[in-house]
XYZ file of C-alpha atoms in Angstrom:
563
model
C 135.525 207.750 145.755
C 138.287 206.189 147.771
C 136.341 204.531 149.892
C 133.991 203.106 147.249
C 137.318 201.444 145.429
C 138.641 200.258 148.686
C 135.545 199.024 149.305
C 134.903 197.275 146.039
C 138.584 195.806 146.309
C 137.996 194.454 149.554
C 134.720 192.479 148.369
C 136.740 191.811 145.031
C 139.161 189.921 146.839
C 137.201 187.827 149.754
C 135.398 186.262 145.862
C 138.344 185.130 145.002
C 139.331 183.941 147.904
C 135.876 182.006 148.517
C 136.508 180.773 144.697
C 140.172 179.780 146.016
C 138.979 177.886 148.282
C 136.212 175.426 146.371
C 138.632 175.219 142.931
C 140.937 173.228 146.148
C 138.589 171.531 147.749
C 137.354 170.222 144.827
C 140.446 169.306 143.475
C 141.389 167.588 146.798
C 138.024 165.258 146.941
C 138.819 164.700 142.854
C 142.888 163.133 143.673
C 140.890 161.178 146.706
C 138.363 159.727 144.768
C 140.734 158.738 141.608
C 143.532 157.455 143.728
C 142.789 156.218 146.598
C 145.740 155.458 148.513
C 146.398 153.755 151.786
C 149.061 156.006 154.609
C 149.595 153.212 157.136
C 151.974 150.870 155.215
C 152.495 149.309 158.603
C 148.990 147.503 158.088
C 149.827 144.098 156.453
C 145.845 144.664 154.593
C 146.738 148.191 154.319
C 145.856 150.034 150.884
C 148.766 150.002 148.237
C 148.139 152.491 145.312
C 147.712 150.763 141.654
C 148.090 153.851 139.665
C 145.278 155.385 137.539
C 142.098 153.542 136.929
C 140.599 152.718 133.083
C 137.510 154.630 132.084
C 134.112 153.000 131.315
C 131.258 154.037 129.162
C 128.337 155.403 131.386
C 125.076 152.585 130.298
C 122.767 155.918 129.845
C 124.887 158.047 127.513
C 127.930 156.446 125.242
C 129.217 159.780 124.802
C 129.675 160.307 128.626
C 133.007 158.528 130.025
C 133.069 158.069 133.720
C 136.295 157.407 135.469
C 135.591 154.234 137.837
C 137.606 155.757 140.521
C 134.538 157.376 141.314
C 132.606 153.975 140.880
C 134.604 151.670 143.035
C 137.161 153.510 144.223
C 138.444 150.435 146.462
C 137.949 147.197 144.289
C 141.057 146.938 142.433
C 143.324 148.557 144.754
C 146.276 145.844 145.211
C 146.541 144.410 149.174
C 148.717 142.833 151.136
C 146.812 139.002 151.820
C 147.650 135.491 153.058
C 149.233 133.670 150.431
C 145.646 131.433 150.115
C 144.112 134.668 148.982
C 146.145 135.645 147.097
C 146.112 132.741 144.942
C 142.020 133.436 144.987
C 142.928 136.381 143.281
C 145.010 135.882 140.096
C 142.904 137.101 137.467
C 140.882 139.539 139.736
C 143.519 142.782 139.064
C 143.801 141.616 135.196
C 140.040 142.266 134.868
C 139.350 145.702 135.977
C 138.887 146.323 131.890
C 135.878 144.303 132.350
C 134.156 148.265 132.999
C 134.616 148.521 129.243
C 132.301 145.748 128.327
C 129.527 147.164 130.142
C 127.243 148.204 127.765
C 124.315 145.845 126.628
C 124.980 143.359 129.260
C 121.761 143.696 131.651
C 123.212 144.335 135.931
C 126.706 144.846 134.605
C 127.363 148.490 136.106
C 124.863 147.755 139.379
C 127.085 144.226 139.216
C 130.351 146.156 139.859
C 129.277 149.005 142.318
C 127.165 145.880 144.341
C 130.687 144.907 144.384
C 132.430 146.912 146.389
C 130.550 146.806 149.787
C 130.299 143.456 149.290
C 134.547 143.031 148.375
C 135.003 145.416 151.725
C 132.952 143.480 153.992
C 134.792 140.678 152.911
C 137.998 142.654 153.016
C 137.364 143.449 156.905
C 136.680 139.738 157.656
C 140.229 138.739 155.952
C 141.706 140.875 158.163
C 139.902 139.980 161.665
C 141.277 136.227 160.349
C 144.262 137.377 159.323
C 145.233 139.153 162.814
C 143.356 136.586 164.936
C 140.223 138.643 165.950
C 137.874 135.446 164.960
C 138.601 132.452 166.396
C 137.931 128.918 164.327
C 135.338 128.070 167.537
C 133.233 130.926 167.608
C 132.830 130.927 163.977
C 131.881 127.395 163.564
C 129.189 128.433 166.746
C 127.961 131.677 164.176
C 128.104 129.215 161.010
C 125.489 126.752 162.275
C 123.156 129.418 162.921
C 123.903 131.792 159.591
C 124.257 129.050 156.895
C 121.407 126.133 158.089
C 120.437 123.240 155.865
C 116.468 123.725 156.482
C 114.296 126.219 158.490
C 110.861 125.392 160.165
C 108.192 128.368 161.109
C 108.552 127.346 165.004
C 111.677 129.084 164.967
C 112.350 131.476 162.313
C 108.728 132.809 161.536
C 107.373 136.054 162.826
C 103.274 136.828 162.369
C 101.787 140.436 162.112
C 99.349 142.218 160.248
C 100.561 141.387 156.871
C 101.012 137.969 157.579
C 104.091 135.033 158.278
C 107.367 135.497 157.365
C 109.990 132.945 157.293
C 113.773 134.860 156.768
C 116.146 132.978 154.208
C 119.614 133.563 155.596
C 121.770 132.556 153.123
C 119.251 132.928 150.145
C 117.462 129.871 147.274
C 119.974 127.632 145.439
C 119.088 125.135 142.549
C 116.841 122.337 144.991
C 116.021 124.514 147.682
C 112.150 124.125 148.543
C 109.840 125.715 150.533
C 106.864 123.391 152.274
C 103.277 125.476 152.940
C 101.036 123.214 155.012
C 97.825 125.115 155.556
C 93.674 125.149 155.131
C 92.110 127.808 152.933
C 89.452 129.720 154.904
C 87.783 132.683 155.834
C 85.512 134.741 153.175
C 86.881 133.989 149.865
C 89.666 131.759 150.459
C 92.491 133.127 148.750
C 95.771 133.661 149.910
C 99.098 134.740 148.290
C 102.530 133.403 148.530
C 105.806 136.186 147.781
C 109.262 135.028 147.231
C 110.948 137.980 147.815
C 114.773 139.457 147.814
C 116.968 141.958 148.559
C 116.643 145.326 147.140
C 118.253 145.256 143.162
C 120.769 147.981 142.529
C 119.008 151.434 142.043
C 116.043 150.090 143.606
C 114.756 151.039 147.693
C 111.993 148.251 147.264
C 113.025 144.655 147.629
C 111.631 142.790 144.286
C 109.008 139.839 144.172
C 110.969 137.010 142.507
C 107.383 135.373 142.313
C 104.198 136.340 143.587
C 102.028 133.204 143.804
C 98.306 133.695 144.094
C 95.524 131.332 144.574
C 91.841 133.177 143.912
C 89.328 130.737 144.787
C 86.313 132.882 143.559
C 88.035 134.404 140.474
C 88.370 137.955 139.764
C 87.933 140.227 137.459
C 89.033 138.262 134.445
C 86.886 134.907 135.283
C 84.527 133.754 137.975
C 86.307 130.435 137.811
C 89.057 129.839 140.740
C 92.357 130.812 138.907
C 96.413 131.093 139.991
C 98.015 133.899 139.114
C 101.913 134.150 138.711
C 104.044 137.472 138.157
C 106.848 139.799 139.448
C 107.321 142.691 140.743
C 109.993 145.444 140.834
C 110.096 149.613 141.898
C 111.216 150.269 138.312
C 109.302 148.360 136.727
C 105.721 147.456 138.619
C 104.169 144.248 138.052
C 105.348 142.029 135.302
C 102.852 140.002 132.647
C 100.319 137.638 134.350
C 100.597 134.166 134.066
C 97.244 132.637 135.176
C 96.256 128.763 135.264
C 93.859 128.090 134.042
C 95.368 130.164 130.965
C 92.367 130.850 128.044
C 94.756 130.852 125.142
C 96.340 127.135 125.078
C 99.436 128.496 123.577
C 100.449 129.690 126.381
C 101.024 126.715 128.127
C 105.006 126.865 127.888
C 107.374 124.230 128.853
C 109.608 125.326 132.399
C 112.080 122.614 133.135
C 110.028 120.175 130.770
C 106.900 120.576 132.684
C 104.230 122.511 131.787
C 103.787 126.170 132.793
C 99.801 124.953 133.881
C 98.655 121.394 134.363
C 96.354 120.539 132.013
C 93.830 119.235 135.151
C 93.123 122.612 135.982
C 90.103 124.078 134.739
C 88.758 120.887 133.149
C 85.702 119.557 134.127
C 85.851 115.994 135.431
C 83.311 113.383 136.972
C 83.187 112.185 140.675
C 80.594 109.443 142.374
C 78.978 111.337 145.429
C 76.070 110.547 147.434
C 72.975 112.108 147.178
C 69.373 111.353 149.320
C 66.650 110.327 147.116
C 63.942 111.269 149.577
C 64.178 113.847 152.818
C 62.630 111.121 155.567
C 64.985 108.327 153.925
C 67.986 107.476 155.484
C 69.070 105.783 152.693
C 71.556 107.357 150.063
C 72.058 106.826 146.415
C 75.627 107.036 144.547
C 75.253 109.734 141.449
C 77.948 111.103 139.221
C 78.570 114.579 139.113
C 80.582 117.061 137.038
C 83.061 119.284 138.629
C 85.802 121.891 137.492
C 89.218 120.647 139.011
C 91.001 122.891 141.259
C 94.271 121.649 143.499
C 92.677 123.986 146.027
C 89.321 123.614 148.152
C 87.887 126.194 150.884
C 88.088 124.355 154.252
C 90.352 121.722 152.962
C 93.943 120.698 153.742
C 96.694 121.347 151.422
C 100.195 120.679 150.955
C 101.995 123.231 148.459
C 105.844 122.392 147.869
C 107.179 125.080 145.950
C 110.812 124.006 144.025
C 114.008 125.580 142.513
C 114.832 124.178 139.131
C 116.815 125.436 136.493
C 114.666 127.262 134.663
C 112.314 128.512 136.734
C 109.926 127.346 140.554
C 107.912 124.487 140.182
C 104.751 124.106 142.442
C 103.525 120.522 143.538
C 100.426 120.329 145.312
C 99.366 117.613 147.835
C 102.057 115.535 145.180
C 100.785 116.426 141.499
C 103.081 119.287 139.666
C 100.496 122.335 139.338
C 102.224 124.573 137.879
C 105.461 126.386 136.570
C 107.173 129.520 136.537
C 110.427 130.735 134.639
C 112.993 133.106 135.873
C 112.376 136.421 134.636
C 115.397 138.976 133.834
C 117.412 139.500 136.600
C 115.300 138.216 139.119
C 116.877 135.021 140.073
C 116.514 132.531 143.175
C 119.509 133.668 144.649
C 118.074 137.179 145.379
C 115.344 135.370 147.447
C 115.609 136.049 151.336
C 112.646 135.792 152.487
C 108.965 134.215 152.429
C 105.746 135.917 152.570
C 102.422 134.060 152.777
C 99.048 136.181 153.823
C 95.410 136.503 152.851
C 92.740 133.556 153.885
C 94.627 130.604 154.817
C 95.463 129.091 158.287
C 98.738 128.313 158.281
C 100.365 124.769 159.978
C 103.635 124.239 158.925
C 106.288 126.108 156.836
C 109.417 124.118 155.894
C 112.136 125.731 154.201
C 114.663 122.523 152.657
C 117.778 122.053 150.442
C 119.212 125.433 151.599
C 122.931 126.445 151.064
C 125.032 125.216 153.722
C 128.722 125.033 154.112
C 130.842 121.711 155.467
C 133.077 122.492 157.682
C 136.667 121.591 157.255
C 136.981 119.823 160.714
C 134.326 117.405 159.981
C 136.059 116.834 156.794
C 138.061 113.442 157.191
C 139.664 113.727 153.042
C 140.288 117.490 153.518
C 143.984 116.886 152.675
C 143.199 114.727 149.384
C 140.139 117.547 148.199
C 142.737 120.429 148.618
C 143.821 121.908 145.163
C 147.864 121.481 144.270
C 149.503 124.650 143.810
C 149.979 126.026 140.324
C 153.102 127.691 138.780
C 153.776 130.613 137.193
C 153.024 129.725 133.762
C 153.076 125.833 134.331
C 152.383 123.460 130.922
C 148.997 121.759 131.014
C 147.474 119.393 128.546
C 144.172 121.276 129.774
C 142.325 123.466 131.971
C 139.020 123.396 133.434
C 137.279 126.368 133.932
C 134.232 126.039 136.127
C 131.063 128.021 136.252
C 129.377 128.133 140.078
C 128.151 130.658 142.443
C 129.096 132.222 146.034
C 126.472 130.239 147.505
C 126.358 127.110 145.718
C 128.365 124.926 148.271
C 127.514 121.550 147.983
C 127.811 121.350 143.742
C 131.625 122.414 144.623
C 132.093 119.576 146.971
C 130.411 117.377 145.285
C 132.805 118.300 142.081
C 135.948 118.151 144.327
C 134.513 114.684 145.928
C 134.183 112.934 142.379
C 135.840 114.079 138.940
C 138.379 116.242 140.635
C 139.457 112.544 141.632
C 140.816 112.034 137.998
C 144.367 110.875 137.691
C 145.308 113.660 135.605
C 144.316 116.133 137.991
C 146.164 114.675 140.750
C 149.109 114.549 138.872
C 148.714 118.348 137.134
C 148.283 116.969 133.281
C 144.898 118.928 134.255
C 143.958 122.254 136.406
C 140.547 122.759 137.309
C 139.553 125.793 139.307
C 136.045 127.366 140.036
C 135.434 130.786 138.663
C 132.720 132.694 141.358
C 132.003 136.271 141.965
C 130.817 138.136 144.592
C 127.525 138.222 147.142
C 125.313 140.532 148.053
C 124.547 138.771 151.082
C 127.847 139.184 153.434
C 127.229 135.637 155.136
C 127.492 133.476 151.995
C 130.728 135.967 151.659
C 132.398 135.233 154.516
C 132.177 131.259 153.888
C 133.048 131.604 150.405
C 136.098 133.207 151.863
C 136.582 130.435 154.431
C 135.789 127.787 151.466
C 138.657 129.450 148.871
C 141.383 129.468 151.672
C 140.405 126.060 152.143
C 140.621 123.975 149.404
C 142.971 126.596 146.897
C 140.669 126.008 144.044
C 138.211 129.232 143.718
C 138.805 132.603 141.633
C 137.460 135.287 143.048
C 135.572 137.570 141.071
C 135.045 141.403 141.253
C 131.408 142.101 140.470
C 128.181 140.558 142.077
C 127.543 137.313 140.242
C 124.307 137.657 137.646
C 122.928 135.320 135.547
C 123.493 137.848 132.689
C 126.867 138.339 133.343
C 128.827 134.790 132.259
C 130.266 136.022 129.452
C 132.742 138.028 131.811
C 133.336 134.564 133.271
C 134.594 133.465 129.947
C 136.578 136.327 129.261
C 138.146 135.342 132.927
C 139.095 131.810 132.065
C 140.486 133.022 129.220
C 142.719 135.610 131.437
C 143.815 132.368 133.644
C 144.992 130.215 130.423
C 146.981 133.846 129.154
C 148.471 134.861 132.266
C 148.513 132.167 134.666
C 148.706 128.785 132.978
C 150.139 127.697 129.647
C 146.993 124.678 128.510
C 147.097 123.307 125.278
C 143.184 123.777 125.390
C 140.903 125.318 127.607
C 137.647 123.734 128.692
C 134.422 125.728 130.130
C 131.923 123.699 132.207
C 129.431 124.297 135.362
C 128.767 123.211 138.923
C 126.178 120.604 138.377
C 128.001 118.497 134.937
C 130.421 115.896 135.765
C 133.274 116.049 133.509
C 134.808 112.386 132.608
C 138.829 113.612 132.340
C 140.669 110.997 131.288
C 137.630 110.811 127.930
C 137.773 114.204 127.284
C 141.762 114.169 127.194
C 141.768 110.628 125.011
C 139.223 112.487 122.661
C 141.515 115.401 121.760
C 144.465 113.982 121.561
C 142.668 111.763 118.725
C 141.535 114.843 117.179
C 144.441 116.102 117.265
C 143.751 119.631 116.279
C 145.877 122.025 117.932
C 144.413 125.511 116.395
C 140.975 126.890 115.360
C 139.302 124.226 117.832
C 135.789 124.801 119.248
C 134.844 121.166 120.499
C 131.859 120.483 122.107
C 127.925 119.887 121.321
C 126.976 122.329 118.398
C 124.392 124.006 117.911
C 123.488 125.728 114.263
C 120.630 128.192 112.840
C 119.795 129.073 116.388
C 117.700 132.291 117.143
C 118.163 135.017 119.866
C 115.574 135.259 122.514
C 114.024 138.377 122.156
C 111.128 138.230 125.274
C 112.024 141.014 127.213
C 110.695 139.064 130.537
C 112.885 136.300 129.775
C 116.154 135.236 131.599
C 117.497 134.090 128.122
C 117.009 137.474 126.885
C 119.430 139.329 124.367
C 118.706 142.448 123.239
C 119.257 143.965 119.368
C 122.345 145.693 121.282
C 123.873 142.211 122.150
C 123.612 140.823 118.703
C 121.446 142.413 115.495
C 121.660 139.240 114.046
C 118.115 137.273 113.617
C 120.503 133.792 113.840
C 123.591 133.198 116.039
C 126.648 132.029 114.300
C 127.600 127.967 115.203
C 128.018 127.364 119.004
C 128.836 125.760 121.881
C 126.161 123.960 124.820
C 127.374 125.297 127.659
C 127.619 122.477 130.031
C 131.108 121.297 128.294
C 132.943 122.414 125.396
C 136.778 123.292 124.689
C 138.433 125.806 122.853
C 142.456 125.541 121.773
C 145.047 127.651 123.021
C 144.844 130.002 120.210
C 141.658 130.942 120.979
C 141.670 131.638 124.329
C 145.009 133.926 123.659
C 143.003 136.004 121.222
C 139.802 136.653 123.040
C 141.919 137.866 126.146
C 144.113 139.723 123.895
C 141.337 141.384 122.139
C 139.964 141.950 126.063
C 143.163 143.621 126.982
C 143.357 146.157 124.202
C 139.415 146.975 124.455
C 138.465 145.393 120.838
C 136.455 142.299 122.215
C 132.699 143.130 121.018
C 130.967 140.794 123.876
């Protein structure tokens, strides 16, 4: 009897003690997660605590809260950096609420945990600059080779099995364009061209930003030579077929203002050819025949030029537009990495122009005059420009600092303009948008990976920067590739004159959401229930007064802004 209680005391208490032990441990890895905080204070970059971190609603369940501790446990801890970026980073810590806004807007959560290998990578670079690790020379050496204006297949293209590659390093920008030079051959004559990325968040396959393929005898669908354009992702498979020749004429969308199919193809046309009118005659006799047109011939030389646009990748082929394709949801030319082409073609030449590259600062002979003045706590504008671009898009920044930047009123501070950019997934383009920020003192940093779908955050930011950073009379939103004429814009208000309740720009009324699931324009019944949008502003330009800039980041800060 004794021995059975000591017995069942002894086992009682080695329970609790295993139960002891796992409440702690888990409670340990819990305080690590939700406040991550640095030891070695003696670390200038070291980790500084920034107390407890918001909650967000989890996309999958509104009920369940998730604490983003657990999400990015590193993003919006504060650091010690250089004053240069530091001044990148104004409105980064005043937008960790962005969490909250989540919901509806398509990449937002797989924008913010993309984030934060992307923010440390970046992080660990800072601080190899920062305590000399990296000198200026061996980095410009790296640079020429990460970042290059064009590629050619002699040097960057590898064959196998399932055909030529050709790597992007620093991924597509708006005019990039990749040059195919090759002969369609073999059996059937059909090949297939992939513009592929990295792999999206959630996702171990890399997606197919477009799949390109030419099907000289048909398929199942027609016997008549077709091209076939689609997607593809893990989640989601292959995307709707776009073929050209199309059968239903409706379909024949505009992409850019050109036509998703040229009308050419498919249409039958006549050609003069010469035919013998007897077998023992060497004589020959022109005739007209009839034939289907098709940019593509077995055994025949072709050059294919596919472009970046706006709205979608244009093909030109041996110099006559073929055919178009629009960006699909969340598959968008920066994601692109690398080119595929396989199946029946031999292959000559790939060219790979128009690429993101990065000007160094030593070549620069106006660095000094393109450098951003510093801004004051709380400094009086007449107004500030707030400018959409993206981590890789180097040369529209330039080109902006080169020209309207130039303004009088900028120079002399009437006017702040300063680029508003988020993250990369690709750690190169990081590294010189870190290089390109200390620079010229003109970028905000953003803390999530920068999607299409995700530019209303970007307004909610400039709004953050007029709040809590400047004090502008109005507030102006524009992007990379518009040139803004200053001194009109400021003559214009002032004779307006309207100092509240402003929205000034082109307006647009009785417009309708885009409900195509596919497209990159896409708003879902989530976003806005609404079968017409209320009055609003063309992107490319348009200003907002003071009063409304306060309110939406007010609204932001207390978690009422319905985005």
């Amino acid at each position: 009897m004794k021995k059975g209680l000591l017995s069942f005391l002894i086992v009682f208490l080695f329970v609790m003690m295993v139960l002891r032990a796992g409440v702690m441990k888990n409670s340990f890895r819990e305080r690590t997660l939700l406040n991550p905080i640095g030891m070695n204070l003696s670390n200038p970059l070291e980790l500084t605590d920034l107390g407890p971190s918001p909650a967000f609603y989890s996309p999958n369940s509104a009920s369940h809260v998730v604490s983003t501790g657990t999400v990015v446990s590193s993003l919006f801890i504060r650091r010690n950096f250089s004053y240069e970026i530091q001044n990148s980073l104004l409105t980064w810590h005043h937008m960790r609420h962005l969490v909250n806004y989540s919901q509806g807007l398509t990449n937002a959560m797989g924008a913010i945990t993309e984030a934060q290998g992307a923010w440390e990578s970046l992080v660990d670079y800072f601080m190899k600059r920062e305590q000399g690790n990296v000198n200026k020379s061996s980095l410009h050496d790296v640079k020429e080779k990460k970042c290059p204006y064009f590629l050619n297949i002699m040097n960057d293209t590898e064959f196998g099995d399932d055909g030529y590659k050709l790597r992007i390093p620093c991924d597509f920008i708006q005019g990039t364009a990749i040059t195919i030079i090759g002969i369609p051959n073999g059996l059937l004559g059909s090949f297939q061209i992939d513009l592929s990325g990295k792999p999206l968040s959630g996702e171990p396959q890399p997606p197919i930003i477009l799949h390109y393929n030419i099907r000289l005898l048909g398929d199942k669908l027609t016997k008549d030579p077709v091209i076939v354009q689609n997607t593809w992702t893990t989640n989601h498979d292959w995307g709707g077929e776009e073929r050209c020749h199309s059968s239903v004429p409706e379909d024949n969308k505009k992409v850019d203002k050109l036509n998703l199919c040229n009308e050419l193809v498919g249409k039958d046309y006549k050609f003069t050819g010469s035919s013998n009118i007897s077998v023992s005659s060497s004589t020959s006799k022109n005739r007209s025949r009839v034939r289907r047109y098709f940019p593509f011939k077995q055994g025949y030389l072709s050059v294919m030029t596919l472009s970046v646009g706006e709205e979608g990748i244009q093909m030109t082929i041996d110099g006559k537009h073929i055919t178009s394709f629009a960006y699909r949801e969340s598959l968008e030319p920066w994601l692109i990495s690398e080119v595929r082409i396989s199946g029946d073609l031999k292959l000559i030449s790939v060219l790979a122009s128009g690429l993101p590259s990065f000007e160094e600062s030593e070549h620069i002979v106006d660095l000094e005059s393109l450098k951003s003045a510093q801004l004051v706590p709380h400094q009086p504008l007449d107004l500030f420009v707030g400018v959409f671009s993206s981590a890789n898009n180097f040369e529209r920044g330039m080109v902006v600092r080169r020209t309207w930047m130039q303004y009088p009123a900028v120079k002399t501070r009437e006017v702040a303009v300063r680029f508003f950019v988020g993250l990369h997934k690709n750690q190169m383009v990081n590294e010189q948008l870190g290089d390109e920020l200390q620079t010229y003192g003109d970028i905000q940093l953003l803390p999530f990976v920068d999607y299409y779908s995700l530019i209303t955050w970007k307004t909610i930011t400039i709004c953050i920067f007029r709040a809590e950073i400047v004090s502008a009379k109005y507030v102006m939103k524009t992007d990379d590739d518009a040139f803004v004429q200053v001194d009109e814009v400021l003559a214009s208000l002032t004779k307006t004159n309207v100092t509240n309740g402003l929205l000034y720009g082109l307006i647009t009324y009785n417009s309708q959401p885009h409900r195509n699931a596919n497209s990159k324009w896409y708003i879902s019944l989530e976003e806005w229930p609404q079968n017409y949008y209320p009055p609003w502003a063309h992107g490319p330009g348009y200003v907002v007064s003071n009063d409304i800039a306060k309110a939406v980041y007010r609204r932001h800060k207390n978690g009422h802004l319905k985005v």
